Amino acid sequence: MHLRPIQFVDTPVGLEDGSALRLAGGMQWFSAYEVREGTSRRIVPVARFAQELGGSPRAEAQHAAFTAPRAPWVMGSRTLRFDQPQVAAILNVTPDSFSDGGKHVGDPGAAADSGMAMAAMGASVIDMGGESTRPGAAIVWEGDEIARTAPVIERLARGGALVSIDTRKAAVMEAALAAGAGIVNDVAALLWDDRALEVVAKAGCPVILMHSPDPDKGGHGRVGYGDVLTDVFDWLEARVAAVVAAGVDRSRIMVDPGIGFGKSLADNLALINGLALFHGLGCPIMLGASRKRMIGALSNEAPVDARLGGSLALALKGAEAGVQLIRVHDVAETVQALHVWRGLRDRALMG
């Protein structure tokens, strides 16, 4: 059984008690669940949850996860809150990333300046990457990846920025955390490197686990999904349980459905339409769809540098689904769009 919050309402003001619930402590309220059991679908109003679903331990667990606020991540003097959507800015120091490859290679000072500028634009997190994860990208030796990222992270951390390290490698995670990074963001969900889970558990740092159909091969293999939405949910559910069992506190885990990784256009669209389902894992959600291939596929093959409109559309779709962290290239534009969205939500919630 899988539950997905639906029938979002502008405000609970004036509604009967219990007829609308706040989603994950954020700014969205919903009034019903879509209940998925195998191939069957039905709608259950939240006001009738106890009568229709209260006897199911799985439904009870998901219901509790949907309605519980997400605890903020406190990392020393830095705090990341999850009561409204935040922006993670993409900062690559790679020669071959699909969007901004080569822009900051070999110049840690310029890369750090760019990261601090994005923080000034409103990014809550700077997501630092030293290895491309695009399809077909070559694996980077960990020593090179550390040399690319650690000097930039040191500068960003000294400047007060909250940095996440986007890597699959345990040694790179260790070096980044030592340099001042606060978060590990692994597209392989700590499965690519045998030591990765140990490093994160020992450090006690927050971690972002992304769904990958073949994490040991780079995440771009194609698999046959029965229902991509529930298949990805189940994979992440199992992975979160394994990471918690290894000693990582559940409140320090974020999940990412892995848009574009081993998924067709139809798969990606289904995942984005169903994003609210992933709140049932009880973890904050990250959405990384900025400038991705699906935008070009839907807009006459627009090149990477002409996908701003599509990226903003997907960011706002994420906000509407209660996503807590939106990973983007175009920081100023996304922050502005979310400010307007936030203003609309504030006014609506006043009734």
Coordinates of C-alpha atoms in Angstrom, one line a residue:
M1 CA 0.0 0.0 0.0
H2 CA 1.2 3.5 -0.9
L3 CA -0.5 6.8 0.0
R4 CA -0.1 10.0 -2.0
P5 CA -1.5 13.3 -0.6
I6 CA -3.9 14.9 -3.1
Q7 CA -6.6 17.6 -3.2
F8 CA -4.4 20.4 -1.9
V9 CA -6.3 23.4 -0.5
D10 CA -5.3 27.0 -0.3
T11 CA -6.0 27.3 3.4
P12 CA -7.5 25.2 6.2
V13 CA -9.2 28.3 7.6
G14 CA -12.9 27.8 7.7
L15 CA -12.8 24.0 7.1
E16 CA -14.0 21.4 9.5
D17 CA -11.4 20.2 12.0
G18 CA -9.5 17.3 10.5
S19 CA -10.7 17.8 6.9
A20 CA -7.3 19.2 5.8
L21 CA -3.8 18.3 7.1
R22 CA -0.5 20.2 6.9
L23 CA 2.1 18.3 4.8
A24 CA 5.4 17.6 6.5
G25 CA 5.3 20.8 8.5
G26 CA 5.5 22.9 5.3
M27 CA 3.3 25.4 3.6
Q28 CA 0.9 23.0 1.8
W29 CA -2.3 21.5 3.1
F30 CA -4.1 18.5 1.6
S31 CA -7.5 17.0 2.1
A32 CA -7.3 13.4 0.7
Y33 CA -5.1 10.5 -0.1
E34 CA -4.8 8.5 -3.3
V35 CA -4.5 5.0 -2.1
R36 CA -2.5 2.7 -4.4
E37 CA -2.7 -1.1 -3.8
G38 CA -1.2 -3.0 -6.7
T39 CA -3.1 -1.7 -9.8
S40 CA -6.1 -0.4 -7.9
R41 CA -6.6 3.3 -7.0
R42 CA -9.0 4.9 -4.7
I43 CA -9.5 8.2 -3.0
V44 CA -9.9 8.5 0.8
P45 CA -10.6 11.9 2.4
V46 CA -8.2 12.6 5.3
A47 CA -11.3 13.1 7.5
R48 CA -12.1 9.4 7.0
F49 CA -8.5 8.0 7.4
A50 CA -9.2 6.3 10.7
Q51 CA -12.4 4.6 9.4
E52 CA -11.0 3.4 6.1
L53 CA -7.3 2.9 6.7
G54 CA -6.7 3.0 10.4
G55 CA -6.3 -0.8 10.7
S56 CA -3.3 -0.9 8.4
P57 CA 0.1 -0.5 10.1
R58 CA 1.7 0.6 6.8
A59 CA -1.0 3.2 6.2
E60 CA -0.6 4.4 9.8
A61 CA 3.1 4.8 9.4
Q62 CA 2.9 6.7 6.2
H63 CA 0.1 8.9 7.6
A64 CA 2.3 9.8 10.6
A65 CA 5.2 10.6 8.2
F66 CA 3.0 12.9 6.1
T67 CA 1.8 14.9 9.0
A68 CA 5.0 15.2 11.1
P69 CA 7.2 18.3 10.6
R70 CA 10.8 17.7 9.4
A71 CA 13.4 18.6 12.0
P72 CA 15.9 21.3 10.9
W73 CA 19.5 20.2 10.2
V74 CA 21.8 21.9 12.7
M75 CA 25.4 21.7 11.6
G76 CA 27.5 23.8 14.0
S77 CA 26.6 27.4 13.5
R78 CA 24.6 26.6 10.4
T79 CA 20.9 25.5 10.3
L80 CA 18.9 24.3 7.4
R81 CA 15.1 24.6 8.0
F82 CA 12.5 22.6 6.1
D83 CA 9.3 24.6 6.8
Q84 CA 9.4 26.1 3.3
P85 CA 11.3 25.3 0.0
Q86 CA 15.0 26.1 0.0
V87 CA 17.4 26.4 -2.9
A88 CA 20.6 24.4 -3.3
A89 CA 23.0 26.0 -5.8
I90 CA 25.0 23.8 -8.2
L91 CA 28.7 24.6 -8.2
N92 CA 30.8 22.3 -10.4
V93 CA 34.6 22.2 -10.8
T94 CA 34.6 19.7 -13.6
P95 CA 35.7 20.0 -17.2
D96 CA 32.8 17.9 -18.5
S97 CA 29.6 18.5 -16.5
F98 CA 26.6 18.7 -18.9
S99 CA 25.7 22.3 -18.0
D100 CA 28.6 24.4 -16.6
G101 CA 31.5 22.1 -17.3
G102 CA 34.9 23.8 -17.4
K103 CA 33.7 27.1 -16.0
H104 CA 35.7 27.0 -12.8
V105 CA 38.4 24.3 -13.4
G106 CA 41.7 25.1 -11.8
D107 CA 40.6 28.3 -10.2
P108 CA 39.4 27.6 -6.6
G109 CA 39.2 31.3 -5.8
A110 CA 36.9 32.1 -8.7
A111 CA 34.8 29.0 -7.9
A112 CA 34.4 30.1 -4.3
D113 CA 33.5 33.6 -5.4
S114 CA 30.8 32.2 -7.6
G115 CA 29.5 30.0 -4.8
M116 CA 29.4 33.0 -2.4
A117 CA 27.6 35.0 -5.0
M118 CA 25.0 32.3 -5.2
A119 CA 24.6 32.3 -1.5
A120 CA 24.1 36.1 -1.6
M121 CA 21.4 35.5 -4.2
G122 CA 19.5 33.3 -1.7
A123 CA 20.9 29.8 -2.0
S124 CA 20.7 28.0 1.3
V125 CA 23.2 25.3 0.3
I126 CA 26.1 25.3 -2.2
D127 CA 26.2 21.8 -3.7
M128 CA 29.9 21.3 -4.7
G129 CA 30.8 18.7 -7.3
G130 CA 34.1 17.5 -8.7
E131 CA 33.0 14.7 -10.9
S132 CA 30.4 14.7 -13.7
T133 CA 27.5 12.3 -13.3
R134 CA 26.2 12.8 -16.9
P135 CA 25.7 9.7 -19.0
G136 CA 29.0 8.4 -20.3
A137 CA 31.2 10.5 -18.0
A138 CA 34.6 9.1 -17.1
I139 CA 35.3 8.2 -13.5
V140 CA 37.6 10.7 -11.8
W141 CA 40.4 9.5 -9.6
E142 CA 39.6 10.5 -6.0
G143 CA 42.8 12.4 -5.6
D144 CA 41.9 14.7 -8.5
E145 CA 38.4 15.0 -7.2
I146 CA 39.7 16.1 -3.8
A147 CA 42.1 18.5 -5.4
R148 CA 39.3 20.1 -7.3
T149 CA 36.8 20.4 -4.4
A150 CA 38.6 20.8 -1.1
P151 CA 40.2 24.2 -1.7
V152 CA 36.9 25.6 -2.8
I153 CA 35.0 24.1 0.2
E154 CA 37.6 25.6 2.6
R155 CA 37.0 29.1 1.1
L156 CA 33.2 28.7 1.1
A157 CA 33.1 27.5 4.7
R158 CA 35.3 30.3 5.9
G159 CA 32.8 32.7 4.2
G160 CA 29.9 31.2 6.1
A161 CA 28.3 29.2 3.3
L162 CA 26.7 25.8 4.0
V163 CA 28.3 23.3 1.6
S164 CA 27.2 19.9 0.5
I165 CA 29.7 17.6 -1.3
D166 CA 28.2 15.9 -4.3
T167 CA 30.3 12.7 -4.5
R168 CA 30.2 8.9 -4.5
K169 CA 33.6 8.4 -3.0
A170 CA 34.4 7.9 0.7
A171 CA 37.8 9.6 0.5
V172 CA 36.3 12.7 -1.1
M173 CA 33.5 12.8 1.5
E174 CA 36.2 12.7 4.3
A175 CA 38.2 15.4 2.7
A176 CA 35.2 17.6 2.1
L177 CA 33.9 17.3 5.6
A178 CA 37.4 18.1 7.0
A179 CA 37.5 21.2 4.7
G180 CA 34.2 22.4 6.2
A181 CA 31.3 20.8 4.2
G182 CA 28.3 20.0 6.3
I183 CA 26.3 17.6 4.1
V184 CA 27.1 14.6 1.9
N185 CA 25.0 14.3 -1.3
D186 CA 25.5 10.9 -3.0
V187 CA 23.8 10.0 -6.3
A188 CA 24.6 6.4 -5.5
A189 CA 22.9 6.5 -2.1
L190 CA 26.1 5.3 -0.3
L191 CA 26.3 2.1 -2.5
W192 CA 29.1 2.9 -4.9
D193 CA 32.0 3.0 -2.4
D194 CA 32.1 0.3 0.3
R195 CA 33.3 2.8 2.9
A196 CA 30.8 5.6 2.2
L197 CA 28.2 4.5 4.7
E198 CA 30.8 4.1 7.4
V199 CA 32.2 7.6 6.7
V200 CA 28.7 9.3 7.0
A201 CA 27.7 7.3 10.1
K202 CA 31.0 8.1 11.8
A203 CA 30.8 11.8 10.9
G204 CA 27.1 12.1 12.0
C205 CA 26.5 14.5 9.1
P206 CA 23.3 14.8 7.1
V207 CA 23.2 12.8 3.9
I208 CA 21.1 13.0 0.7
L209 CA 20.3 9.6 -0.8
M210 CA 19.3 9.6 -4.5
H211 CA 17.5 6.8 -6.2
S212 CA 19.7 5.1 -8.8
P213 CA 18.7 2.0 -10.7
D214 CA 22.4 0.9 -11.0
P215 CA 24.4 2.8 -8.5
D216 CA 27.6 0.7 -9.0
K217 CA 27.6 1.7 -12.7
G218 CA 26.8 5.4 -12.5
G219 CA 23.0 5.4 -12.3
H220 CA 22.1 5.6 -15.9
G221 CA 21.2 2.0 -16.7
R222 CA 17.6 1.4 -17.8
V223 CA 15.4 -1.0 -15.9
G224 CA 11.8 -2.0 -16.4
Y225 CA 9.6 -0.3 -13.8
G226 CA 6.2 -1.7 -13.0
D227 CA 5.0 1.6 -11.5
V228 CA 7.9 3.9 -11.4
L229 CA 6.5 6.0 -8.6
T230 CA 6.0 3.1 -6.1
D231 CA 9.1 1.3 -7.4
V232 CA 11.3 4.3 -6.6
F233 CA 9.6 4.8 -3.3
D234 CA 10.2 1.2 -2.3
W235 CA 13.9 1.4 -3.3
L236 CA 14.4 4.5 -1.2
E237 CA 12.4 3.1 1.7
A238 CA 14.7 0.1 1.8
R239 CA 17.8 2.2 1.4
V240 CA 16.8 4.6 4.2
A241 CA 16.2 1.6 6.5
A242 CA 19.6 0.2 5.7
V243 CA 21.3 3.6 6.3
V244 CA 19.4 4.0 9.6
A245 CA 20.4 0.4 10.6
A246 CA 24.1 1.4 10.1
G247 CA 23.9 4.2 12.6
V248 CA 22.7 7.3 10.7
D249 CA 19.8 9.1 12.4
R250 CA 16.7 9.1 10.2
S251 CA 16.2 12.8 10.9
R252 CA 19.6 13.4 9.1
I253 CA 18.5 11.7 5.9
M254 CA 17.1 13.4 2.8
V255 CA 15.8 11.6 -0.3
D256 CA 16.0 12.4 -4.0
P257 CA 13.9 10.5 -6.6
G258 CA 16.8 10.8 -9.1
I259 CA 15.2 12.6 -12.0
G260 CA 17.0 11.7 -15.2
F261 CA 18.9 8.8 -13.8
G262 CA 17.9 5.6 -15.6
K263 CA 14.5 6.9 -16.3
S264 CA 12.5 7.7 -19.5
L265 CA 10.7 11.0 -20.1
A266 CA 7.5 9.3 -19.1
D267 CA 9.1 8.0 -15.9
N268 CA 10.4 11.5 -15.0
L269 CA 7.0 13.1 -15.6
A270 CA 5.3 10.5 -13.5
L271 CA 7.8 11.0 -10.6
I272 CA 7.4 14.8 -10.7
N273 CA 3.6 14.5 -10.8
G274 CA 3.7 12.1 -7.8
L275 CA 6.4 13.8 -5.7
A276 CA 4.1 14.2 -2.7
L277 CA 4.1 10.5 -2.2
F278 CA 7.8 10.6 -1.1
H279 CA 6.9 12.5 2.0
G280 CA 5.6 9.1 3.2
L281 CA 9.3 8.2 3.8
G282 CA 9.4 10.7 6.7
C283 CA 12.4 12.5 5.3
P284 CA 12.9 15.9 3.6
I285 CA 12.9 15.6 -0.2
M286 CA 15.4 17.1 -2.7
L287 CA 14.4 17.7 -6.4
G288 CA 17.2 18.0 -8.9
A289 CA 15.6 18.7 -12.3
S290 CA 17.3 21.9 -13.3
R291 CA 18.2 22.1 -17.1
K292 CA 17.8 18.4 -17.5
R293 CA 17.2 16.5 -20.7
M294 CA 13.4 16.2 -20.1
I295 CA 13.1 19.9 -20.5
G296 CA 14.7 19.8 -24.0
A297 CA 12.5 16.8 -24.9
L298 CA 9.4 18.8 -24.1
S299 CA 10.6 22.1 -25.8
N300 CA 11.8 21.4 -29.3
E301 CA 15.2 20.1 -28.2
A302 CA 16.1 23.4 -26.4
P303 CA 19.9 23.3 -25.6
V304 CA 21.1 23.2 -22.0
D305 CA 21.6 27.0 -21.8
A306 CA 18.0 27.7 -23.0
R307 CA 16.1 25.7 -20.4
L308 CA 15.5 28.3 -17.7
G309 CA 11.7 28.4 -18.3
G310 CA 11.4 24.7 -17.9
S311 CA 13.6 24.6 -14.9
L312 CA 11.5 27.2 -13.2
A313 CA 8.3 25.3 -14.0
L314 CA 9.8 22.2 -12.4
A315 CA 11.0 24.1 -9.4
L316 CA 7.5 25.5 -8.8
K317 CA 6.0 22.1 -9.3
G318 CA 8.3 20.8 -6.6
A319 CA 7.3 23.6 -4.2
E320 CA 3.6 22.8 -4.8
A321 CA 4.4 19.2 -3.8
G322 CA 6.1 20.3 -0.6
V323 CA 9.7 19.6 -1.7
Q324 CA 12.0 21.1 0.9
L325 CA 15.2 21.5 -1.2
I326 CA 15.4 22.4 -4.9
R327 CA 18.8 21.9 -6.6
V328 CA 19.3 24.5 -9.4
H329 CA 21.8 26.2 -11.7
D330 CA 19.8 29.4 -12.0
V331 CA 19.8 30.6 -8.5
A332 CA 18.5 34.2 -8.7
E333 CA 15.6 33.4 -11.0
T334 CA 14.6 30.4 -8.9
V335 CA 14.8 32.3 -5.6
Q336 CA 12.7 35.0 -7.1
A337 CA 10.1 32.5 -8.3
L338 CA 9.9 30.9 -4.9
H339 CA 9.6 34.3 -3.2
V340 CA 6.5 35.0 -5.3
W341 CA 5.2 31.5 -4.6
R342 CA 5.8 32.1 -0.9
G343 CA 3.9 35.4 -1.0
L344 CA 0.9 33.7 -2.7
R345 CA 0.9 30.9 -0.1
D346 CA 1.2 33.4 2.8
R347 CA -1.8 35.3 1.5
A348 CA -3.8 32.2 0.9
L349 CA -3.1 30.8 4.4
M350 CA -4.6 34.0 5.9
G351 CA -8.0 32.8 4.6

